[in-house]
Coordinates of C-alpha atoms in Angstrom, one line a residue:
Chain A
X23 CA 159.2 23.8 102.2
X24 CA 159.9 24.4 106.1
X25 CA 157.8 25.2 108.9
X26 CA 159.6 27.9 110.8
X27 CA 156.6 28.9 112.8
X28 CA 155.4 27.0 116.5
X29 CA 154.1 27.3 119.4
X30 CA 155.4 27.3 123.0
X31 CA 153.3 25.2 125.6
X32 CA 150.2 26.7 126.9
X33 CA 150.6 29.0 130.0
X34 CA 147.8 29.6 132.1
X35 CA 148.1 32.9 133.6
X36 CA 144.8 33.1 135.6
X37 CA 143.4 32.1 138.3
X38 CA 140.1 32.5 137.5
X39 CA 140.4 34.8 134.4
X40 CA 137.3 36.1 135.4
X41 CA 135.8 38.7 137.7
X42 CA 131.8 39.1 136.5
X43 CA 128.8 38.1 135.5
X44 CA 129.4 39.5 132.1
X45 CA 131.7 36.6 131.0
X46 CA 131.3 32.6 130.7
X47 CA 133.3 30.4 132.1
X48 CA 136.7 29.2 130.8
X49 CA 140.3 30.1 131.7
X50 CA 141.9 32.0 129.0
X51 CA 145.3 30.5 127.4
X52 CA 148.9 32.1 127.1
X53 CA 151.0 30.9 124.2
X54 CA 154.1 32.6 123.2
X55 CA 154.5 32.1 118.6
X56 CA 158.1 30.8 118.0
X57 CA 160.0 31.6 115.0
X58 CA 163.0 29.5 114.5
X59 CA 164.4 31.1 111.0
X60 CA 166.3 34.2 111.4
X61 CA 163.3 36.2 109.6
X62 CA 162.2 36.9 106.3
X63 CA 163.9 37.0 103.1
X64 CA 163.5 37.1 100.0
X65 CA 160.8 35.1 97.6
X66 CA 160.0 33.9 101.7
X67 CA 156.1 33.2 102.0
X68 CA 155.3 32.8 105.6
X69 CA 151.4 31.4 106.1
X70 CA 149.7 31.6 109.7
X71 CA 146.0 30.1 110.1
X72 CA 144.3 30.6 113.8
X73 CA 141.0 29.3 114.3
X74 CA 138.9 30.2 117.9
X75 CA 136.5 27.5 118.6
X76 CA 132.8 28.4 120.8
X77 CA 134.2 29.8 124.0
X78 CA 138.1 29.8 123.9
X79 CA 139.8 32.6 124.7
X80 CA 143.6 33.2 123.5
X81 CA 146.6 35.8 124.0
X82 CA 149.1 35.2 121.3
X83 CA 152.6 37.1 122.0
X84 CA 155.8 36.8 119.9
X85 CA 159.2 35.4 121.3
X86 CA 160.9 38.8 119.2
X87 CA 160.4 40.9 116.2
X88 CA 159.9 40.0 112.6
X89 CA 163.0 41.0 110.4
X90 CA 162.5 41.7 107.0
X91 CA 165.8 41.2 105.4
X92 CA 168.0 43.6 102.7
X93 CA 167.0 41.8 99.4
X94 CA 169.4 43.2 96.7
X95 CA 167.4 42.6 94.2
X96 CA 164.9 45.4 92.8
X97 CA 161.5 43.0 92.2
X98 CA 162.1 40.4 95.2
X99 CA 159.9 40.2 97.9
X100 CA 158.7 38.6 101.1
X101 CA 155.0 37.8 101.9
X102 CA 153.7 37.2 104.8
X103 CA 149.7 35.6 105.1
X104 CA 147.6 35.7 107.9
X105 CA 143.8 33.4 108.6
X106 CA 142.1 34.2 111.5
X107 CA 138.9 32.7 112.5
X108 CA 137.0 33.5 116.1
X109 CA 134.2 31.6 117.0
X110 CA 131.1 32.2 118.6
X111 CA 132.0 33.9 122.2
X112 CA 135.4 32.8 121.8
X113 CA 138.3 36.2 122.2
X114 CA 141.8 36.7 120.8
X115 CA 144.6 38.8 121.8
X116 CA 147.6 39.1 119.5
X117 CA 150.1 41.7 120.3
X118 CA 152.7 40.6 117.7
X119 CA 156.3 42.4 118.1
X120 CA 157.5 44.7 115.6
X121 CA 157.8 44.3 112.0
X122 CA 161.4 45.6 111.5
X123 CA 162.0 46.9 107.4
X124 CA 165.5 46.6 106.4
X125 CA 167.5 48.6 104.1
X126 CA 166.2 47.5 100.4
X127 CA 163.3 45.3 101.6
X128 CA 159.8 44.8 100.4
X129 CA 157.3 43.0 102.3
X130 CA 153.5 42.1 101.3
X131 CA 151.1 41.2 103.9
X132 CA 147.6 39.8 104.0
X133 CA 145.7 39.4 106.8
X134 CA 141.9 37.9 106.4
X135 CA 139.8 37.7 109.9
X136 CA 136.6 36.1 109.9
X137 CA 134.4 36.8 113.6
X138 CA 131.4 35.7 114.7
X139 CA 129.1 38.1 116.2
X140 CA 129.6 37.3 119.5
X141 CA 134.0 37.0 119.3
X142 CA 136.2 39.6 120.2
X143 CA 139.2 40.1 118.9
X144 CA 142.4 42.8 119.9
X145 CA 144.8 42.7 117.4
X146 CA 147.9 45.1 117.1
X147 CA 150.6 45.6 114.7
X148 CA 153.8 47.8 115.3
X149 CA 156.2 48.9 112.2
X150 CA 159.8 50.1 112.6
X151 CA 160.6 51.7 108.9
X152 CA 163.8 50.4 109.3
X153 CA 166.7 49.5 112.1
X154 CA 166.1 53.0 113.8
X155 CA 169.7 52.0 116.4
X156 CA 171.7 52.5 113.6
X157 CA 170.2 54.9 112.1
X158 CA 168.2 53.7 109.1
X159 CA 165.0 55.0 108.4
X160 CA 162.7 54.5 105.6
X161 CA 165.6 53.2 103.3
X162 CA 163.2 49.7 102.8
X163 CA 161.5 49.8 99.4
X164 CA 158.0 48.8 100.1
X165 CA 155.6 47.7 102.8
X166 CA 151.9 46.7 101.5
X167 CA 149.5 45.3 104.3
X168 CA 145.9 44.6 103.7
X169 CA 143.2 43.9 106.7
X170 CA 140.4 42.6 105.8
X171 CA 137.5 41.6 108.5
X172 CA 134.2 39.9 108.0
X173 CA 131.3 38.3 109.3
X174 CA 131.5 34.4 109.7
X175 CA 129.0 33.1 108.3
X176 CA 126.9 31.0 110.5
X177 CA 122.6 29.2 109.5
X178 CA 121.5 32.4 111.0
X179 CA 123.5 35.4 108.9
X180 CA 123.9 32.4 105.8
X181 CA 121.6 34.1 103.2
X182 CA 119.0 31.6 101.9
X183 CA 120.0 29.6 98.4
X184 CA 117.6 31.4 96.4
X185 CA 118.0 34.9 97.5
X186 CA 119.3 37.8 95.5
X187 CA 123.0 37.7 95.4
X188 CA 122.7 41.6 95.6
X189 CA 126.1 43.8 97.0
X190 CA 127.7 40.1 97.2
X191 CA 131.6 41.0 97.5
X192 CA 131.1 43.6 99.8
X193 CA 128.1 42.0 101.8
X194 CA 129.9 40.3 104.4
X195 CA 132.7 43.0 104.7
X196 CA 133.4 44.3 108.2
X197 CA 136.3 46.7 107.7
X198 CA 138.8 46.8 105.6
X199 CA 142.5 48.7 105.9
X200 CA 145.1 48.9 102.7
X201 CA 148.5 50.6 103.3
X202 CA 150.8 51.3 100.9
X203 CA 153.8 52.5 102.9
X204 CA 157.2 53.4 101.1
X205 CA 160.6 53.6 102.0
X206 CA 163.5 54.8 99.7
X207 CA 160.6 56.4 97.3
X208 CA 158.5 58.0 99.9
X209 CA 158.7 61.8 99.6
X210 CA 157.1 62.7 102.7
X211 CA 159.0 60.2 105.3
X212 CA 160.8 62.6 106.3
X213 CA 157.7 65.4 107.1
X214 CA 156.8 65.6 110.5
X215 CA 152.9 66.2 109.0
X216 CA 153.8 62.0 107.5
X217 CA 154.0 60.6 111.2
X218 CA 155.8 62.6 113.9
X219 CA 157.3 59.3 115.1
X220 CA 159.1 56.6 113.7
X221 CA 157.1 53.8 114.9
X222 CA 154.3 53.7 113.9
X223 CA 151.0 51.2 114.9
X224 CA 147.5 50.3 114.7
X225 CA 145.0 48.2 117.5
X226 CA 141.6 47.0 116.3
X227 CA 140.0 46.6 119.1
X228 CA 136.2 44.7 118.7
X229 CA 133.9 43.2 121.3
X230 CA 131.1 40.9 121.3
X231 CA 128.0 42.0 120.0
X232 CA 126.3 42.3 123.2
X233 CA 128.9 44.0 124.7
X234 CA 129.7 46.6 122.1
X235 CA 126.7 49.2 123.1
X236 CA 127.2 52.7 121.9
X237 CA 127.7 53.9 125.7
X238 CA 130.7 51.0 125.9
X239 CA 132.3 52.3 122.8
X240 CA 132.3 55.4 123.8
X241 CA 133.6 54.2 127.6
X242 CA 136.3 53.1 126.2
X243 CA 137.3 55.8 123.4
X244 CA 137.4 57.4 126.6
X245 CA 139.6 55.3 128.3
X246 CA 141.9 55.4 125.4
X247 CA 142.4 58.9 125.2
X248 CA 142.9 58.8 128.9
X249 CA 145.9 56.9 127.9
X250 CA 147.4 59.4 125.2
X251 CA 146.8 62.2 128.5
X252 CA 148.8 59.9 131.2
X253 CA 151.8 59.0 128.6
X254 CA 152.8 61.7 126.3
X255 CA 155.1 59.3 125.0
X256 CA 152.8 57.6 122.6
X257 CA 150.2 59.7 120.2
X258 CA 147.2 57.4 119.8
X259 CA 143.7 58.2 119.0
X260 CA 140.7 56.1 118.4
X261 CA 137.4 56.1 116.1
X262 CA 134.5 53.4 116.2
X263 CA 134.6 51.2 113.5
X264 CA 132.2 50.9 110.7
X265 CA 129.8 47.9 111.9
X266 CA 129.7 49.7 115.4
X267 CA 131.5 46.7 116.9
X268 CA 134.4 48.4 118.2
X269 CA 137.6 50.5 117.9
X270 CA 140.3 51.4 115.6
X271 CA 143.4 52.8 117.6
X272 CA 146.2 54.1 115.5
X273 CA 149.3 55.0 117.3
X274 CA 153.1 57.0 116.9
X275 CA 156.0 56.9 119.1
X276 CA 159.5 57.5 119.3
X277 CA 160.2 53.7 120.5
X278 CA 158.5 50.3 120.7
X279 CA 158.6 49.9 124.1
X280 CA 156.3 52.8 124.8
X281 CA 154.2 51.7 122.2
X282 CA 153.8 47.9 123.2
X283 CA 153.5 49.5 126.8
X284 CA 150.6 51.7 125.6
X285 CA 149.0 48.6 123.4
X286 CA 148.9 46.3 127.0
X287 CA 147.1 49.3 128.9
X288 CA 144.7 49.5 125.8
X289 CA 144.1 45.8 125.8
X290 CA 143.7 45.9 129.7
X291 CA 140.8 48.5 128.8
X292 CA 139.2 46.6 127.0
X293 CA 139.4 43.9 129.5
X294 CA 138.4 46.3 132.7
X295 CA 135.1 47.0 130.6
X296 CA 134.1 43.2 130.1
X297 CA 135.1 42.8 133.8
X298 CA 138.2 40.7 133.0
X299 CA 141.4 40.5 134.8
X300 CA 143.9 42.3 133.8
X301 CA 147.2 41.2 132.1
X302 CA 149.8 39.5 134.0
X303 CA 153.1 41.2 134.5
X304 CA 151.3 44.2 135.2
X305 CA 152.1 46.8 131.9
Chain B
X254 CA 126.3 75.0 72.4
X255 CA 128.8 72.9 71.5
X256 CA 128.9 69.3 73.5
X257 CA 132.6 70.3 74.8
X258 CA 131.7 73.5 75.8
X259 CA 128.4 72.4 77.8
X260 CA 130.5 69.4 79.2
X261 CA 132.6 72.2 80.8
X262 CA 129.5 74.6 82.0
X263 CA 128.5 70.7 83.7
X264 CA 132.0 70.7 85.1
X265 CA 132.1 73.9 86.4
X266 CA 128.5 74.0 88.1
X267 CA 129.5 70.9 89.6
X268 CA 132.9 71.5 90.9
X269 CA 132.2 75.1 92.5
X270 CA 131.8 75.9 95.5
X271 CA 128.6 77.4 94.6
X272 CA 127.0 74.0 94.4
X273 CA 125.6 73.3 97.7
X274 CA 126.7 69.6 98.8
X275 CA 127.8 70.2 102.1
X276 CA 132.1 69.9 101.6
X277 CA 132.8 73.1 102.4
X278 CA 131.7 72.0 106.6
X279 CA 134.8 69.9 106.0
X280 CA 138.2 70.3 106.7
X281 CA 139.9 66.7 106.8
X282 CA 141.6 67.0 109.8
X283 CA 143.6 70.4 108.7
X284 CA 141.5 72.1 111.7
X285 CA 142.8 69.8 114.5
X286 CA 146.2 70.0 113.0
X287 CA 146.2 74.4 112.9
X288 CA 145.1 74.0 116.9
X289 CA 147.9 71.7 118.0
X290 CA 150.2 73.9 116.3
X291 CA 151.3 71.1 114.3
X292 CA 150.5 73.4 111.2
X293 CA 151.2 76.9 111.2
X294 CA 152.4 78.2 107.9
X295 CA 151.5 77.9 103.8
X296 CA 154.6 75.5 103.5
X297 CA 153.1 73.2 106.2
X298 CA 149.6 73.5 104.1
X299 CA 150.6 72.6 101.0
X300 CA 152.4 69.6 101.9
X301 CA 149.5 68.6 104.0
X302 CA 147.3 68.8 100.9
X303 CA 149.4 67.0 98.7
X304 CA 149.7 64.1 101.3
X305 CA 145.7 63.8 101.6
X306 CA 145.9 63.8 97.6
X307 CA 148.6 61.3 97.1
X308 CA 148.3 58.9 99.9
X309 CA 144.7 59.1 100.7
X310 CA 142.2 61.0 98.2
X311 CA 144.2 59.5 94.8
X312 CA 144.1 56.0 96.4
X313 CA 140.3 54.9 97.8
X314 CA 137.9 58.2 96.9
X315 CA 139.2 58.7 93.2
X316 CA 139.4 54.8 92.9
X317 CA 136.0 54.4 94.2
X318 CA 134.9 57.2 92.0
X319 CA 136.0 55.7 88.7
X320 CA 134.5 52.4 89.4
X321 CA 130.9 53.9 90.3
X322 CA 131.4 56.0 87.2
X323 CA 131.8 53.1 85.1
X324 CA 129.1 50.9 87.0
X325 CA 126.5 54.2 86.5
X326 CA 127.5 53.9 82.5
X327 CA 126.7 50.2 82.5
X328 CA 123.5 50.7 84.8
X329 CA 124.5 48.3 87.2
X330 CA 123.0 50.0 90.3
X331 CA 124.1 46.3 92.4
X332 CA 127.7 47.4 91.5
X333 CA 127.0 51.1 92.7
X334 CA 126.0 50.0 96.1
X335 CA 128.9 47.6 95.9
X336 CA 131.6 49.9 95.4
X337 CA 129.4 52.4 98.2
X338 CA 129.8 49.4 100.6
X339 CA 133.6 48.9 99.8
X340 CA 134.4 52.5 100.6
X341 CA 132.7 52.7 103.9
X342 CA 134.3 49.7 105.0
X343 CA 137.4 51.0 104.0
X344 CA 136.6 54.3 105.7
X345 CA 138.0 53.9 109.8
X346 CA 137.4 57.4 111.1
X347 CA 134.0 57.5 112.4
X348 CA 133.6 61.0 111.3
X349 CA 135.1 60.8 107.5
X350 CA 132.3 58.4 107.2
X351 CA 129.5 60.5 108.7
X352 CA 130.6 63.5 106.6
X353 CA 130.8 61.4 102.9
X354 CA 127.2 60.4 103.7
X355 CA 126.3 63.9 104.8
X356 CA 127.7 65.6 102.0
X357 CA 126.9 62.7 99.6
X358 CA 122.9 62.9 100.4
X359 CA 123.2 66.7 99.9
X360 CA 124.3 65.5 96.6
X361 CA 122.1 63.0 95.6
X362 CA 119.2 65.7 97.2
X363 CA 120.2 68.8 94.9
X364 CA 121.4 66.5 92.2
X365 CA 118.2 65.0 91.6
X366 CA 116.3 67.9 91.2
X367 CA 118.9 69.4 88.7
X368 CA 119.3 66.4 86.7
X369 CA 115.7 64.1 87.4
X370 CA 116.9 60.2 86.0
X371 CA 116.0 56.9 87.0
X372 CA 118.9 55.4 88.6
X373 CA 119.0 58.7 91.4
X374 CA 115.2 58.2 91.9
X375 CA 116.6 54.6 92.9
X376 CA 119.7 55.3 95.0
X377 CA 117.5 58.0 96.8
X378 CA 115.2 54.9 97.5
X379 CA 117.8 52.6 98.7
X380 CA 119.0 55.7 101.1
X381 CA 116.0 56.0 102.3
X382 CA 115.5 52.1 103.1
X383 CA 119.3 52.2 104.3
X384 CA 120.5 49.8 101.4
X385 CA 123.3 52.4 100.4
X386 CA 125.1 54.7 102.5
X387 CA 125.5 57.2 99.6
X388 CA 129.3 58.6 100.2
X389 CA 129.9 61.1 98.8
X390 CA 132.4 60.1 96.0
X391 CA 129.8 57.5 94.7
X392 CA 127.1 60.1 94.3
X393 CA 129.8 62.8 92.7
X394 CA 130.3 59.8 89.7
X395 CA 126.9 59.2 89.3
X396 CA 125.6 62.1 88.8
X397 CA 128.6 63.1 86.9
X398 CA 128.1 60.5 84.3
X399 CA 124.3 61.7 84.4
X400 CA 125.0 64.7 83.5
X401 CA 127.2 63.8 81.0
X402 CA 130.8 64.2 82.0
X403 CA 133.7 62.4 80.9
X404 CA 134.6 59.9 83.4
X405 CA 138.1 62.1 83.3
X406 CA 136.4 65.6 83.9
X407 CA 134.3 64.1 86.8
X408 CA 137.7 62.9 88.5
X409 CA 139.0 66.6 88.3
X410 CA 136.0 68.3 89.2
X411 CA 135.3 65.9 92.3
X412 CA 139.7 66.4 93.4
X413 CA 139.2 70.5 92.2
X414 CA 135.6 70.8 95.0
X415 CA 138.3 68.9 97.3
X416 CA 141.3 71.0 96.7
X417 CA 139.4 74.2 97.4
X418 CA 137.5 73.3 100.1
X419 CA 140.3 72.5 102.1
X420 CA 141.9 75.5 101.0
X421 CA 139.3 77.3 101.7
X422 CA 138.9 75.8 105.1
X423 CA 143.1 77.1 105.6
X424 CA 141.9 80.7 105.0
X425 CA 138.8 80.2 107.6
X426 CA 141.0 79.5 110.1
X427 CA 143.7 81.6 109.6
X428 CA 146.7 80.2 108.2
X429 CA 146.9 81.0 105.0
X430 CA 146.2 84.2 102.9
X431 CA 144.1 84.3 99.7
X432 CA 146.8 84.6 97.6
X433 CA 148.9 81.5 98.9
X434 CA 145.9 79.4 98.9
X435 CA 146.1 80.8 95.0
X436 CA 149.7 80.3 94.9
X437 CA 149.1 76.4 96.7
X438 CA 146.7 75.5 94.1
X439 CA 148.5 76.4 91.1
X440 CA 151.5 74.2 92.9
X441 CA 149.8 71.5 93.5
X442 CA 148.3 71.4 90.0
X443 CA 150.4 68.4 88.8
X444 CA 149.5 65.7 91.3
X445 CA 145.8 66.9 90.8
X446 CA 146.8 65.8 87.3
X447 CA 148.6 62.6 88.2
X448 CA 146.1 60.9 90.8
X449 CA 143.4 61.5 88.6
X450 CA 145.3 59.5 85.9
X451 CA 146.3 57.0 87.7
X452 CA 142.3 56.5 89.9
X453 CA 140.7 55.1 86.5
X454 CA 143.5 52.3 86.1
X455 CA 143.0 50.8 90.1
X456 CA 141.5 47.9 90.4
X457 CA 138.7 48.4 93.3
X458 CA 140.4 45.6 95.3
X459 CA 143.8 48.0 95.5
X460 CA 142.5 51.0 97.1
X461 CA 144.7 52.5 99.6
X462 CA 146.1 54.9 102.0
X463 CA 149.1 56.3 104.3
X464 CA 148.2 59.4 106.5
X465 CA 149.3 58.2 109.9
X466 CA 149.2 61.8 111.8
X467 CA 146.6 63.0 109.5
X468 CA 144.2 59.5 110.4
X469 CA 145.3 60.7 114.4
X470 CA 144.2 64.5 113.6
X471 CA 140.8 63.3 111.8
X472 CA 139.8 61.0 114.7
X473 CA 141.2 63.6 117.7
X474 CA 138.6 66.4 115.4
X475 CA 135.6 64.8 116.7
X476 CA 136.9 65.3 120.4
X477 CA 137.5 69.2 119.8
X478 CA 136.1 71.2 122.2
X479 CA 135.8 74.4 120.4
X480 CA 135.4 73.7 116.3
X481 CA 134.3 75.1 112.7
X482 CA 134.4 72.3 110.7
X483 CA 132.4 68.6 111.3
X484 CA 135.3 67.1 110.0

């Protein structure tokens, strides 16, 4: 077993890291997520638990893009599994770079997020059906991602021993997303109705419960359609998620950059309506 | 009346369009598609038909269906309300949500009149007290297996009320004739076929979907300013 995965030294990027009332105290942290094997192969299993404690605040970035490599043979695999836990008014960020699906890959990913009522969490993901450069599109075999977000269960939401187990699997469940995306076997890739881009991404984008009031929500659907208007470059849209608690952005492009550049603007939204700074290195 | 023969009069009454539950509001996103221009023909139709069938309908509503099908056939109303719950978290477009539970209380409203048993006197209780959200695909198996169906025939009479109304909603708004929608229906016969098959072997746990501009077009149809269909 190795342990490809670390962490750079915390940066911290703010002076203040905050601008209003709305927010408690507590400087936000910077950490870039270091990958020191040359990506993913095959029978790989790469595991990645985060846990927020009260109050912290974290933006996660990657140091480059995830490459899932050619595996030759037809049943191999890679998986990839991802904990997240944010605690009570604590915030992540996690932009990672792109998933990058070579030529005869297959990748499984699982990512389970557990968030107290008052956390927020921004968490993007960006797929490149293949090594676009050269050429190769959708020539991977398989791409299967599950999202799964739920309530943390804290003395207050804990139900009491004795009460009725009733809906139990589902009873907890915040949102849950399942794609299935295929490569060599997929026979709309090519159909502009499939994506009109080959990039392809997703933001979920949820806020505090306090803060997540109807007429925020729809501030900031706003605000995100402003930013499909003002670059043309990305096609994004937005719809409220089922709890209420915030967004779900899905996005196409033509290249990463516009989309990462598109993702920062959407997580400085999101920022702008708690009254946080924005992102350093201005997007 | 033969038991075949009055399964298919079931079938028929309940996959018609006839049958008011609300579906034929809907349009899926093929509305919001037909304005940006991004459809424009029966080619463009059909193949965005058969990607809501095999990549979104086939993979979380059909699933969903079959597993409240079974759990109405056991009389396990808890595992009804769990595989309602599933679905809706599984459902991200804001208005795809409102429009199953629209459509799917139409359902349970008409349905319970038609065919009076115990366990939609109790979902329309646990609607009422906001226990269940009552999509639309949950309802459609209940009162399928109520009234008798084969959990089969319900699968193809709940993708058949899909098929048309979308269909349907291409002739509404003008990009298709009646006879391609004819002509797209008979076409798209054997993936009707197939995800129906395949639904009743998913485990809940696996239900999926891949409509990335379709998922854009359903979330920008909310935002429409001039529009026929709520969804």
């Amino acid at each position: 077993m190795a342990y490809p995965l670390s962490v750079s030294p915390i940066f911290r990027l703010e002076q203040n890291g905050l601008e209003s009332s709305l927010e408690s105290s507590g400087d936000r942290a910077y950490l870039y997520r270091m990958n020191t094997s040359p990506g993913l192969l095959a029978g790989d299993d790469i595991n990645m638990s985060i846990q927020l404690g009260q109050g912290t605040r974290l933006y996660l970035a990657d140091q480059a893009a995830t490459k899932v490599h050619t595996m030759p043979q037809p049943a191999a695999h890679a998986t990839i599994h991802n904990w997240i836990e944010v605690g009570d008014r604590a915030t992540l960020e996690f932009l990672p770079e792109p998933l990058i699906l070579f030529a005869d890959s297959a990748l499984s990913q699982t990512t389970d997020i557990t968030l107290h009522a008052e956390a927020g969490l921004s968490l993007g993901e960006i797929i490149l059906p293949g090594r676009l450069a050269r050429g190769e599109a959708y020539q991977f075999r398989q791409y299967f991602s599950r999202l799964r977000v739920r309530s943390l269960q804290t003395a207050e939401n804990t139900p009491a021993k004795n009460a009725p187990a009733k809906n139990a699997p589902a009873e907890n469940l915040w949102f849950t997303e399942r794609i299935n995306l295929l490569g060599q076997n997929n026979p709309f890739a090519q159909h502009n109705l499939f994506a009109s881009g080959q990039v392809l991404g997703s933001l979920l984008l949820i806020l505090p419960a306090t803060v997540a009031t109807p007429e925020r929500l729809n501030k900031l659907s706003g605000m995100i359609d402003e930013l499909t208007e003002a670059d043309g470059s990305v096609d994004l849209a937005s719809s409220v998620l089922p709890t209420g608690r915030g967004l779900f952005v899905k996005a196409i492009s033509k290249t990463t950059r516009d989309m990462q550049r598109c993702f920062k603007k959407a997580i400085n939204c999101v920022r702008q309506l708690q009254g946080q700074t924005m992102l350093p290195y201005s997007v | 009346m033969s038991d075949t023969l009055d399964q298919q009069f079931v079938l028929m009454q309940l996959a018609d369009s006839f049958f008011p539950s609300g579906t034929y509001t809907l349009s899926h996103g093929l509305e919001s598609l037909v304005q940006s221009q991004c459809i424009t023909n029966a080619d463009e139709v059909e193949t965005f038909v058969r990607l809501l069938l095999c990549n979104k309908i086939g993979g979380t509503d059909l699933v969903a269906l079959a597993h409240a099908y079974q759990a109405s056939a056991d009389n396990n109303l808890d595992a009804i309300a769990d595989v309602d719950a599933r679905l809706y978290a599984q459902t991200p477009i804001e208005k795809t949500r409102i429009a199953q539970r629209q459509s799917g209380r139409a359902l349970l409203m008409v349905a319970s009149k038609t065919w009076p048993h115990p366990q939609l006197t109790e979902l329309s209780g646990q609607t009422a007290q906001g226990q269940v959200h009552c999509l639309h695909p949950v309802i459609f198996a209940v009162v399928a297996q109520i009234a008798e169906l084969e959990q089969q025939a319900a699968l193809a009479a709940f993708v058949h009320g899909f098929v048309t109304g979308i269909l349907g909603a291409a002739i509404r708004l003008g990009v298709i004739g009646h006879l391609q929608a004819q002509q797209i229906r008979r076409a798209i016969a054997p993936d009707m076929t197939a995800i129906c098959q395949e639904a009743s072997t998913q485990p809940l746990d696996d239900m999926w979907s891949c409509t990335p501009l379709i998922d854009l077009a359903q979330m920008r149809q909310a935002k429409l300013s001039r529009r026929l269909f709520a969804s």
